[in-house]
Coordinates of N, CA and C in Angstrom, one line a residue:
X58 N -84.6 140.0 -306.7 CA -84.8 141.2 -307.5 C -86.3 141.5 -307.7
X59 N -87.5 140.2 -307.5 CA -88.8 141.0 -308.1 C -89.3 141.4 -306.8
X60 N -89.1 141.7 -305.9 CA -89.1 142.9 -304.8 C -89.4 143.9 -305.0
X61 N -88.4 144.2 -306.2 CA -88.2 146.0 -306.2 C -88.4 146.3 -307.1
X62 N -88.9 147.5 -307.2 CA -89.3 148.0 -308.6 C -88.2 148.8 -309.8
X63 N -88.6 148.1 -310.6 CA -88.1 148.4 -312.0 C -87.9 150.0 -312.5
X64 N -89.1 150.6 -311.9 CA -89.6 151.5 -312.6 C -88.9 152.9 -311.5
X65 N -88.3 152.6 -310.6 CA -87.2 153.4 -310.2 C -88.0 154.4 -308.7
X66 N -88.4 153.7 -307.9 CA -89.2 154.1 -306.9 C -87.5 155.0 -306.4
X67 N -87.9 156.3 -305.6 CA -86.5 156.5 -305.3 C -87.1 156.9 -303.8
X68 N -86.0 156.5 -302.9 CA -85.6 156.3 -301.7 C -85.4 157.7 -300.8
X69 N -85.9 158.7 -300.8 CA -85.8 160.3 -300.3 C -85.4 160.7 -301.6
X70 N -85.6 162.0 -301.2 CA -85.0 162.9 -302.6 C -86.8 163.3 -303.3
X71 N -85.7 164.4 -304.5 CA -87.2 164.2 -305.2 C -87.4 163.7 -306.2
X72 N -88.4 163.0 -306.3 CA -88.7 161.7 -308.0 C -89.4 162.9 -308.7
X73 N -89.5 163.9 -308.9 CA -90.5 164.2 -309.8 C -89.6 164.8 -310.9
X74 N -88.3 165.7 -310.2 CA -87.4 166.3 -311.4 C -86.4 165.1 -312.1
X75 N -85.7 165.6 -313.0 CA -85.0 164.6 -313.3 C -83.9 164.2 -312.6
X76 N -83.1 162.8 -312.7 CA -81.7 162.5 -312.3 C -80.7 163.7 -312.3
X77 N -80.2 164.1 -311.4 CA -78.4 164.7 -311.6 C -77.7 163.8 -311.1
X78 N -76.7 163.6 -312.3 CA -75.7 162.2 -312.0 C -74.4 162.9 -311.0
X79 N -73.7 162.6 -310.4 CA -72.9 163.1 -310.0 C -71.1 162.8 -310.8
X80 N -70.6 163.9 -310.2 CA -69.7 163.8 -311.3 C -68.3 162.9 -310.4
X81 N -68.4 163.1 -309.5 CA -67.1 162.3 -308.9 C -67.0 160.5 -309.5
X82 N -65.8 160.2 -309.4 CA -65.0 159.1 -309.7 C -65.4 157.9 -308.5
X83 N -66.4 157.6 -309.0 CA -67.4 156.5 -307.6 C -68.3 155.4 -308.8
X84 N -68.0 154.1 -308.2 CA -68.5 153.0 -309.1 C -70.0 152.4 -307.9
X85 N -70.6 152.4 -308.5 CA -71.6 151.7 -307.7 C -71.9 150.2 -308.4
X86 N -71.4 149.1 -307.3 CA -71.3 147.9 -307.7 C -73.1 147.0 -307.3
X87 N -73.1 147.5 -305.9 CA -75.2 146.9 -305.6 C -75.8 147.3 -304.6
X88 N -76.9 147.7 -304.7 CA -77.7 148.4 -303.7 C -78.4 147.1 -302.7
X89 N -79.2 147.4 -301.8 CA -80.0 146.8 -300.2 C -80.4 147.6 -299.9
X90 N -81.9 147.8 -300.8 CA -83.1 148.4 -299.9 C -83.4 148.0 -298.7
X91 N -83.9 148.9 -297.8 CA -84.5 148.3 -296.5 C -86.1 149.3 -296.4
X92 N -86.7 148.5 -297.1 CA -88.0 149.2 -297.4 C -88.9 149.6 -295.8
X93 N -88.6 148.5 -294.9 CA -89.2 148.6 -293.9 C -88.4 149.8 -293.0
X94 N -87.1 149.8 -292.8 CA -86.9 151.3 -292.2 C -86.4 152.4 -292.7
X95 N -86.4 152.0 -294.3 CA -86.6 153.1 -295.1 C -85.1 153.7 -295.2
X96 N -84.4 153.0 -294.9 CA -82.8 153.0 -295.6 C -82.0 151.8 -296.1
X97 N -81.2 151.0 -295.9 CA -80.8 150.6 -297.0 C -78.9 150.4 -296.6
X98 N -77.9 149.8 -297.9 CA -76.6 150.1 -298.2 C -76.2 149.5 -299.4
X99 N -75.0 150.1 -299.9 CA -74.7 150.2 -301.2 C -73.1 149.7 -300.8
X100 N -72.5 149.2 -302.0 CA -71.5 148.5 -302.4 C -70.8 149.5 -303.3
X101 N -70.0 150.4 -302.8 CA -69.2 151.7 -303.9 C -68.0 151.5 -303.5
X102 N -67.6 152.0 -304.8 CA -65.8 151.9 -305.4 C -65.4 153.2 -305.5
X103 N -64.1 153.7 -304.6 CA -63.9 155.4 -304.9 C -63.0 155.4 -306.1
X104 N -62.6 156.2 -306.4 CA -61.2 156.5 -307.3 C -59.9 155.6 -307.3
X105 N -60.1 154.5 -306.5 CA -59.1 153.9 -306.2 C -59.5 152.6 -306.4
X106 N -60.7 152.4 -306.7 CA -61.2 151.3 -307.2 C -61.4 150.3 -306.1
X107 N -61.6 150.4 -304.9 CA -61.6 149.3 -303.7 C -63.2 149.6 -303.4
X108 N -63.7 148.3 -303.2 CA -65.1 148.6 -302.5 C -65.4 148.2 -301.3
X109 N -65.8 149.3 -300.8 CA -66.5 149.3 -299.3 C -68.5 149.3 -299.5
X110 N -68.5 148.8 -298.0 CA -70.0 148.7 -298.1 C -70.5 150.0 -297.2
X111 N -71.2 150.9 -297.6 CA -71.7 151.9 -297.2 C -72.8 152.1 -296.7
X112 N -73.6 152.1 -295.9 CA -74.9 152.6 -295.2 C -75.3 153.9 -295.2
X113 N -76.5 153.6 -295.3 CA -77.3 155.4 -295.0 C -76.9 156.2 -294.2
X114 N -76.2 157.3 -294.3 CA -75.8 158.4 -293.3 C -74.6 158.5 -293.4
X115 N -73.4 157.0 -293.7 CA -72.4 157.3 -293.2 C -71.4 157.6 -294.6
X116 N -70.5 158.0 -294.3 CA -69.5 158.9 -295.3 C -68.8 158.1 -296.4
X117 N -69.0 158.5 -297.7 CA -68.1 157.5 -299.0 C -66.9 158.3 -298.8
X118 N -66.6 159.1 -298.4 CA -65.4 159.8 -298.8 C -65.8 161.2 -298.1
X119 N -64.5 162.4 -297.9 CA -64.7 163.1 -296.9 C -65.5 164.3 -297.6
X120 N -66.6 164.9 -297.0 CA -67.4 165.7 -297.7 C -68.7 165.2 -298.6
X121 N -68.7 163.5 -298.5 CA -69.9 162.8 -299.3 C -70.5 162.0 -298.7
X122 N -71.6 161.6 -298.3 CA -72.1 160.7 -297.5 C -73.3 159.8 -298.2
X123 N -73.7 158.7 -298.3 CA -74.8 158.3 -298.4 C -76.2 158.6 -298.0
X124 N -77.2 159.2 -299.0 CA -78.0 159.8 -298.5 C -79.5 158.9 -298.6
X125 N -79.7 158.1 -299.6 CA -80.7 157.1 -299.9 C -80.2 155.9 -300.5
X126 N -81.0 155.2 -300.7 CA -80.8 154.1 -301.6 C -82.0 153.4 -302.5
X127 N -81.8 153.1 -303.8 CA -82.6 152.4 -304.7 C -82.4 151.7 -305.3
X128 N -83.7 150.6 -306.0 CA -83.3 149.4 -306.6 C -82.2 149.8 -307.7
X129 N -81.6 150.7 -308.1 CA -80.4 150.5 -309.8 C -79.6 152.0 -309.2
X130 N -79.7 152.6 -308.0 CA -79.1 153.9 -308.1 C -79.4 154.3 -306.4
X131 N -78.5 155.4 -306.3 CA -78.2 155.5 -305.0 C -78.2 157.1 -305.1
X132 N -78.5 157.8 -304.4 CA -78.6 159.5 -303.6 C -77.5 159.9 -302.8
X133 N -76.5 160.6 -303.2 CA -75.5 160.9 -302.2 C -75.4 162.4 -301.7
X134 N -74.9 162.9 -300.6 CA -75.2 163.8 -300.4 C -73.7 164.5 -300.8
X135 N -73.9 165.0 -301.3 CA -72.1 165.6 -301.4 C -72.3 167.4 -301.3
X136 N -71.9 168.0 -300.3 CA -71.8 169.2 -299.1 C -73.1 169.8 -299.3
X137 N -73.7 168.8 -299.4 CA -75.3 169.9 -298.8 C -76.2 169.6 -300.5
X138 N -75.8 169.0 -301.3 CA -76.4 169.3 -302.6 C -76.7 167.4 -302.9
X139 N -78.2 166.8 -303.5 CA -78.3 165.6 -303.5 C -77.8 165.3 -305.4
X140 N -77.1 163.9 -305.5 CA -76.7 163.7 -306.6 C -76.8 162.3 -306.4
X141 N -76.8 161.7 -307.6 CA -77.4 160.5 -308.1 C -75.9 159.7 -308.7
X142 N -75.9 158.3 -307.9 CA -75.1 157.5 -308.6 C -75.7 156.2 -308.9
X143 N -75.6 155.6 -310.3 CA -76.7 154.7 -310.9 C -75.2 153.5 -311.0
X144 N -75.7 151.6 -311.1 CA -75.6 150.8 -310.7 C -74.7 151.0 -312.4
X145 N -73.3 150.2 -312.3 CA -72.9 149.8 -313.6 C -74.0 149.0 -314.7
X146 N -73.6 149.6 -315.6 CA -74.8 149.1 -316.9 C -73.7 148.0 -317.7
X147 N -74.6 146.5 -317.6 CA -73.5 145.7 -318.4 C -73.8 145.7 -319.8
X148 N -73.1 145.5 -320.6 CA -73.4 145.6 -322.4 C -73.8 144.3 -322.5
X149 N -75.0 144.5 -323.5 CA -76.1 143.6 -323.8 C -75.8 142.5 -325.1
X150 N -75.3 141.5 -325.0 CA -74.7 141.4 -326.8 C -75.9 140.9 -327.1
X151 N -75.6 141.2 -329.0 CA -76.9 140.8 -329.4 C -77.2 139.6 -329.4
X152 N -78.5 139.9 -329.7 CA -79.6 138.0 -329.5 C -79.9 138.1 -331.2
X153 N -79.7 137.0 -331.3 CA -80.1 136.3 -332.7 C -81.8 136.0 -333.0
X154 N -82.2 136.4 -333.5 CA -83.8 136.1 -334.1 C -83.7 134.8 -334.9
X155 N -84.4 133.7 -334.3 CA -84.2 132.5 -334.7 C -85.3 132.5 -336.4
X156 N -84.9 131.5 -337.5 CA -85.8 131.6 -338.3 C -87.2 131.1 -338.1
X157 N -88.2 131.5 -338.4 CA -89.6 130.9 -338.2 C -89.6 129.4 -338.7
X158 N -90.4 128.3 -338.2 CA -90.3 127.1 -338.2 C -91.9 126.9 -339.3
X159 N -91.2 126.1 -340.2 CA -92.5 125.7 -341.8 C -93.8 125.3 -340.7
X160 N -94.7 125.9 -340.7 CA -96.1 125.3 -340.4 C -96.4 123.6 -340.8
X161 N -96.6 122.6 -340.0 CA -96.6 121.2 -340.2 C -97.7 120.9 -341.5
X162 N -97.7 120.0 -342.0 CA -98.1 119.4 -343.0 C -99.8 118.2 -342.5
X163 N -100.8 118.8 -342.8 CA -101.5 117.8 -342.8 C -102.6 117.4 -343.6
X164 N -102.8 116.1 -344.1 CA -104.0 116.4 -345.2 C -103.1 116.7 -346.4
X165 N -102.1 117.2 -346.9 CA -101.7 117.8 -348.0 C -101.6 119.3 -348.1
X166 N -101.8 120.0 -346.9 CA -102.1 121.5 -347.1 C -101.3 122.3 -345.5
X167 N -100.5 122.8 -345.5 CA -100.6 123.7 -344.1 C -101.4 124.0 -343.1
X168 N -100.9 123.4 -342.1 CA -101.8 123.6 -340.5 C -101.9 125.8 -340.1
X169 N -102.4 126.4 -340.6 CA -103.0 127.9 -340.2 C -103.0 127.8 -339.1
X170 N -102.1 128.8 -337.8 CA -102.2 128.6 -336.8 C -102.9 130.0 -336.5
X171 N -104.2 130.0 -335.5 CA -104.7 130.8 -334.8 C -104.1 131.9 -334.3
X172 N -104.3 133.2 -334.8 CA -104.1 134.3 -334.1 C -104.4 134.2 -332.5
X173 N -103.3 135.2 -331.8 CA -103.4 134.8 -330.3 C -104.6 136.0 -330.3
X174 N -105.5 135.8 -329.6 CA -106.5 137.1 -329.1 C -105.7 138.1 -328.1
X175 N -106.4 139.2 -328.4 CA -105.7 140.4 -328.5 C -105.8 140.7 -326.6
X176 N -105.1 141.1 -325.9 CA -105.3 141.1 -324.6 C -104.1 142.4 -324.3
X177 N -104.1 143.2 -322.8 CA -103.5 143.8 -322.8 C -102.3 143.6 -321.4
X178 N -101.7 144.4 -321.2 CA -100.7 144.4 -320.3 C -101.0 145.4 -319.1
X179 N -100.8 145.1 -317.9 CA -101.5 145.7 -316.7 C -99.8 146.3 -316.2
X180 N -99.7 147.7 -315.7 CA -98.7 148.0 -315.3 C -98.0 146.9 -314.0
X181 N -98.5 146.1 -313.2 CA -98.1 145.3 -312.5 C -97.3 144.3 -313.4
X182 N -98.0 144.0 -314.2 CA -97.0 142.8 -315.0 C -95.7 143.7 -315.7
X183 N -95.8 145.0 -316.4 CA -94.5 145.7 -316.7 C -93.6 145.6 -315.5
X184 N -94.1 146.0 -314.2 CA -93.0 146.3 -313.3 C -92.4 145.0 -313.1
X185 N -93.3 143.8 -313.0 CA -92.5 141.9 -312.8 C -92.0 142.1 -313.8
X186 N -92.1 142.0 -315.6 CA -91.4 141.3 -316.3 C -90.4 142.5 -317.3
X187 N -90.8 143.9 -317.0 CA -89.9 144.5 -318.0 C -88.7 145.2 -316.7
X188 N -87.1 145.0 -316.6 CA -86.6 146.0 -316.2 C -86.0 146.9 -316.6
X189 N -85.3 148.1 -316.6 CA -85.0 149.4 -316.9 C -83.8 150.0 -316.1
X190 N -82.7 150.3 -317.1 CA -81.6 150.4 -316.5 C -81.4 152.1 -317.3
X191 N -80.8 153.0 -316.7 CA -81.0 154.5 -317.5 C -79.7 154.5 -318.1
X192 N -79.8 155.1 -319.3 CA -78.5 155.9 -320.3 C -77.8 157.2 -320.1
X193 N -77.2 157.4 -319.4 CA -76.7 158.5 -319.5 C -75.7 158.8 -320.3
X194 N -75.7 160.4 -320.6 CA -75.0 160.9 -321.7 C -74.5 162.4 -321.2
X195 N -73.8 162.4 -321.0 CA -73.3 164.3 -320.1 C -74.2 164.9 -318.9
X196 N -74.0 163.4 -318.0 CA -74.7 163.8 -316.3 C -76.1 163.8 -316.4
X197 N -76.7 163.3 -318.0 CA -78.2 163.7 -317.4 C -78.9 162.0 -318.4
X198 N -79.9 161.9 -318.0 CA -80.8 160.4 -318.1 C -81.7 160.7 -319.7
X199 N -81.3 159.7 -321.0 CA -81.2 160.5 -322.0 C -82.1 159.1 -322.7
X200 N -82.5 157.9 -322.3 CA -83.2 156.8 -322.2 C -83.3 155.7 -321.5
X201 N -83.6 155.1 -321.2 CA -83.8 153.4 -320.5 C -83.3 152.4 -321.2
X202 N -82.8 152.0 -321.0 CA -82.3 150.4 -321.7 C -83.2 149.5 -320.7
X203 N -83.7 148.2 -321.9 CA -84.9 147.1 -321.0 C -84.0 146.3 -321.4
X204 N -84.6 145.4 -320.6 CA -83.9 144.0 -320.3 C -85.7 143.2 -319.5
X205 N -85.3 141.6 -320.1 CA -86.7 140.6 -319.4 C -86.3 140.5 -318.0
X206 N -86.9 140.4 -317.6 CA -86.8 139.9 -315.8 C -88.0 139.3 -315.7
X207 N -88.4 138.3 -314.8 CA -88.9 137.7 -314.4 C -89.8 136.7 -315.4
X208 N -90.8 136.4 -315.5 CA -91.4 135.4 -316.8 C -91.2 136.0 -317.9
X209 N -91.0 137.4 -318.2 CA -90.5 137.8 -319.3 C -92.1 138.0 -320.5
X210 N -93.0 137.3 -319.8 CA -94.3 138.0 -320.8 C -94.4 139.0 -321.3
X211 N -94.6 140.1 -320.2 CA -95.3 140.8 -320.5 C -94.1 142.2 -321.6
X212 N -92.8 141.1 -321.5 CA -91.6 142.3 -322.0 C -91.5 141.6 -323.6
X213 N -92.0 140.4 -323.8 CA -91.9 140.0 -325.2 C -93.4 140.5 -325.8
X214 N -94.8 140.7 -325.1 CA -95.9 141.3 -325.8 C -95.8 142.5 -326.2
X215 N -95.1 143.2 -325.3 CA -95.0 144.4 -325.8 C -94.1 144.8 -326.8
X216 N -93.2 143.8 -327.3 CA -92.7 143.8 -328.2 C -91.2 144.2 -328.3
X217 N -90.6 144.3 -327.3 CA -89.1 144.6 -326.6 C -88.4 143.8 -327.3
X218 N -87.4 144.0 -327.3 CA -85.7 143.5 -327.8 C -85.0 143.6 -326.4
X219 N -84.4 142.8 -326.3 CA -82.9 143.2 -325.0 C -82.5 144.6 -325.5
X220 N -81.9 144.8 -325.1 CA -80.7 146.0 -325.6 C -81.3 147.7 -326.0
X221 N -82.8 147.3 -326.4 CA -83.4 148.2 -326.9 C -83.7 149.6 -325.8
X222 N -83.5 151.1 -326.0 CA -83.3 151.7 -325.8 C -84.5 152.8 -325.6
X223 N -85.8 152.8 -324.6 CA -86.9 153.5 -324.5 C -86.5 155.4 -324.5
X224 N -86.1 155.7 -325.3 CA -86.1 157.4 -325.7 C -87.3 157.8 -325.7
X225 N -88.6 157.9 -326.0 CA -89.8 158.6 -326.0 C -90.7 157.9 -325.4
X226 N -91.5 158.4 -324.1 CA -92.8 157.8 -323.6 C -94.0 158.9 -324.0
X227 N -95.6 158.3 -324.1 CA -96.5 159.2 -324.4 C -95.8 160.3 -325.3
X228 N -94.5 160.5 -326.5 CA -95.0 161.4 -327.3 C -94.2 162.6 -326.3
X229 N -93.4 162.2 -325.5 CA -92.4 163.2 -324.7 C -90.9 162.4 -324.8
X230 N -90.0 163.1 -324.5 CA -88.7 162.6 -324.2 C -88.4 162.1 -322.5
X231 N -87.6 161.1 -323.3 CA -87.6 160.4 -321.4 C -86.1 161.4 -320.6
X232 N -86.8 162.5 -319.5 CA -85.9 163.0 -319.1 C -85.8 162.4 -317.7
X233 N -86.5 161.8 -317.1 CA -86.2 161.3 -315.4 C -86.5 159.3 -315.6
X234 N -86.3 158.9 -314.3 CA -86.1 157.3 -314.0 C -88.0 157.2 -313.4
X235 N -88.6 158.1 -313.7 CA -90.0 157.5 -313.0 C -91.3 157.8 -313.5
X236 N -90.5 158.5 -315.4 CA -91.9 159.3 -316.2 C -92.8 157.4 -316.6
X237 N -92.3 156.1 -316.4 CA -93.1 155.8 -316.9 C -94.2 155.6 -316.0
X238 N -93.8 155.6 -314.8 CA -94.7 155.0 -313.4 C -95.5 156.1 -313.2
X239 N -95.1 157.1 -313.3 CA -96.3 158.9 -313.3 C -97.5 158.1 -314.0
X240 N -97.4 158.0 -315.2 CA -98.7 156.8 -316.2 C -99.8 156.4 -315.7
X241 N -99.3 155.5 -314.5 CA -100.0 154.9 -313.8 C -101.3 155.2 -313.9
X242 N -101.7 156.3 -313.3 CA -102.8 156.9 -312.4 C -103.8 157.1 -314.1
X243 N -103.1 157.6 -315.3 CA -103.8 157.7 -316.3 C -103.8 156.9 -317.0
X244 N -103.6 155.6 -317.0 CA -103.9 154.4 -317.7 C -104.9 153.6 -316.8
X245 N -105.0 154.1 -315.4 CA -106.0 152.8 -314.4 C -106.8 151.8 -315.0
X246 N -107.5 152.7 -316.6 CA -108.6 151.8 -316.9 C -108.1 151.4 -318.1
X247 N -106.9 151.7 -318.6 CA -106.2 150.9 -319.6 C -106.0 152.0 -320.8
X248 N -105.9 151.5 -322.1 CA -105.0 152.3 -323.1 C -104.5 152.1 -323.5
X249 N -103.9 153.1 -324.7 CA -102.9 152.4 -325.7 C -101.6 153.7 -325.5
X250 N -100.3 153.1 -325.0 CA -99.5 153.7 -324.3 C -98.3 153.9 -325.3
X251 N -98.0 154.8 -326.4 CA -97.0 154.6 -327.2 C -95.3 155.3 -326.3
X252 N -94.5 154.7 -327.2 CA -92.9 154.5 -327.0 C -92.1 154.3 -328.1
X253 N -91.3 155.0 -328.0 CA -90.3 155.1 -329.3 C -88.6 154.5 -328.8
X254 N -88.1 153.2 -329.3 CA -87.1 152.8 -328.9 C -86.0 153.2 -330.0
X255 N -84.6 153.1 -329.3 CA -83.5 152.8 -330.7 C -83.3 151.4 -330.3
X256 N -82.9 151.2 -331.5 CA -82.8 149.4 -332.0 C -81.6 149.3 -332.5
X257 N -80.5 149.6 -332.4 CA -79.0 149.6 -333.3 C -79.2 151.0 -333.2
X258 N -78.9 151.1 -335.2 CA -79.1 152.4 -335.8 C -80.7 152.9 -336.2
X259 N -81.8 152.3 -335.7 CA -83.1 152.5 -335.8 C -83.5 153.1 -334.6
X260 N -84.5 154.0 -334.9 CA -85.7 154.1 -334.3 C -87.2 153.7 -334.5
X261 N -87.6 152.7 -333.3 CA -88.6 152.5 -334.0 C -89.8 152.7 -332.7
X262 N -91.3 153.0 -333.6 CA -92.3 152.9 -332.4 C -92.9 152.1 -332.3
X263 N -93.3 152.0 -330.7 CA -94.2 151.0 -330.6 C -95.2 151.6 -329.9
X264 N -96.3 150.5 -330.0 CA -97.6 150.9 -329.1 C -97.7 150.0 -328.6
X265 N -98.0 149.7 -326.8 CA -98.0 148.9 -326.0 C -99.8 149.3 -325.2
X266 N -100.3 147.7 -325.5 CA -102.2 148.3 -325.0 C -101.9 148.1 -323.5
X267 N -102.4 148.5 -322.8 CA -102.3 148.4 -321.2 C -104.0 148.2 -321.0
X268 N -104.1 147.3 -320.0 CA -105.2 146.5 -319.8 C -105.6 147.7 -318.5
X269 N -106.4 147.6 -318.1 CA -107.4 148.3 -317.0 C -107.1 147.5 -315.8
X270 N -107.0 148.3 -314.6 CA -106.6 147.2 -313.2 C -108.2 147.0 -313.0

């Protein structure tokens, strides 16, 4: 999985508007990019719940065909019009926040442990350690759910929760799978990149510094 990006590179089609989910009765169980010839296959379940393995070009069903593929979501062509089918989203249970541990005893007085120095996070390390799975709510992409992947650094500095729910990037609402990777090009030299998550019944913000490549 640290192959592919997180941040929702999509496979033909256009990345710049947002997702249209498709509305047919189709489970997408796992994708197989093939970055080098630029297609790929997907693992889908019709209406009848059996899964077949599907390749680029060839037909899910009569009238729909496989049209791309991506790391969490797939492009189908259904009669001429492209539509988006995204990877089952598993439910997150909650994680317990362990209590803080008493600062050790020496001399008669508490050991003060050193603030970590302040350092920032480089979009390369987002794409290794944070991933992003989309919420949909009536066919359209309505937040991100994160999850740690890989060393998980750079998803605990920025101050993430499992489960938690990225609704606002830069001070906009998250309507597509690739507003955070657009960023890119205007953070190069770094920044302070704010985000607004739900947490349960909270919303809360965060500011995440991004380091300069």
């Amino acid at each position: 999985m640290s192959s592919f990006d997180p941040f929702f590179r999509i496979s033909g089609g256009d990345a710049a508007g947002p997702a249209v989910v498709t509305s047919l009765q189709l489970t997408l169980f796992g994708t197989r990019v093939d970055e080098a010839q630029g297609g790929g296959s997907a693992i889908i379940a019709g209406p009848d719940g059996v899964q077949q393995s599907v390749g680029v070009g060839q037909e899910i069903m009569p009238g729909v065909r496989l049209k791309a593929v991506a790391f969490d979501h797939v492009t189908i062509d259904r009669n001429g019009a492209s539509e988006d089918l995204f990877l089952v989203q598993p439910e997150t249970p909650p994680v317990a926040t362990p209590a803080p541990a008493a600062p050790p005893l020496v001399g008669g007085g508490p050991v003060r442990p050193m603030p970590p120095a302040p350092s920032g996070i480089t979009f390369a390390q987002l794409r290794s350690d944070v991933g992003f799975i989309p919420r949909i709510d009536n066919g359209r992409v309505t937040g991100l759910t994160v999850r740690s992947q890989g060393s998980g650094m750079a998803f605990r500095t920025a101050g993430l929760h499992e489960g938690d729910v990225v609704t606002q990037i830069a001070g906009k609402a998250v309507g597509g799978a690739g507003d955070i990777e657009r960023l890119a090009a205007q953070f190069a030299k770094g920044g302070l990149l704010s985000i607004a998550v739900e947490r349960g019944k909270d919303t809360i913000p965060l500011s995440i510094t991004i380091a300069g490549q």
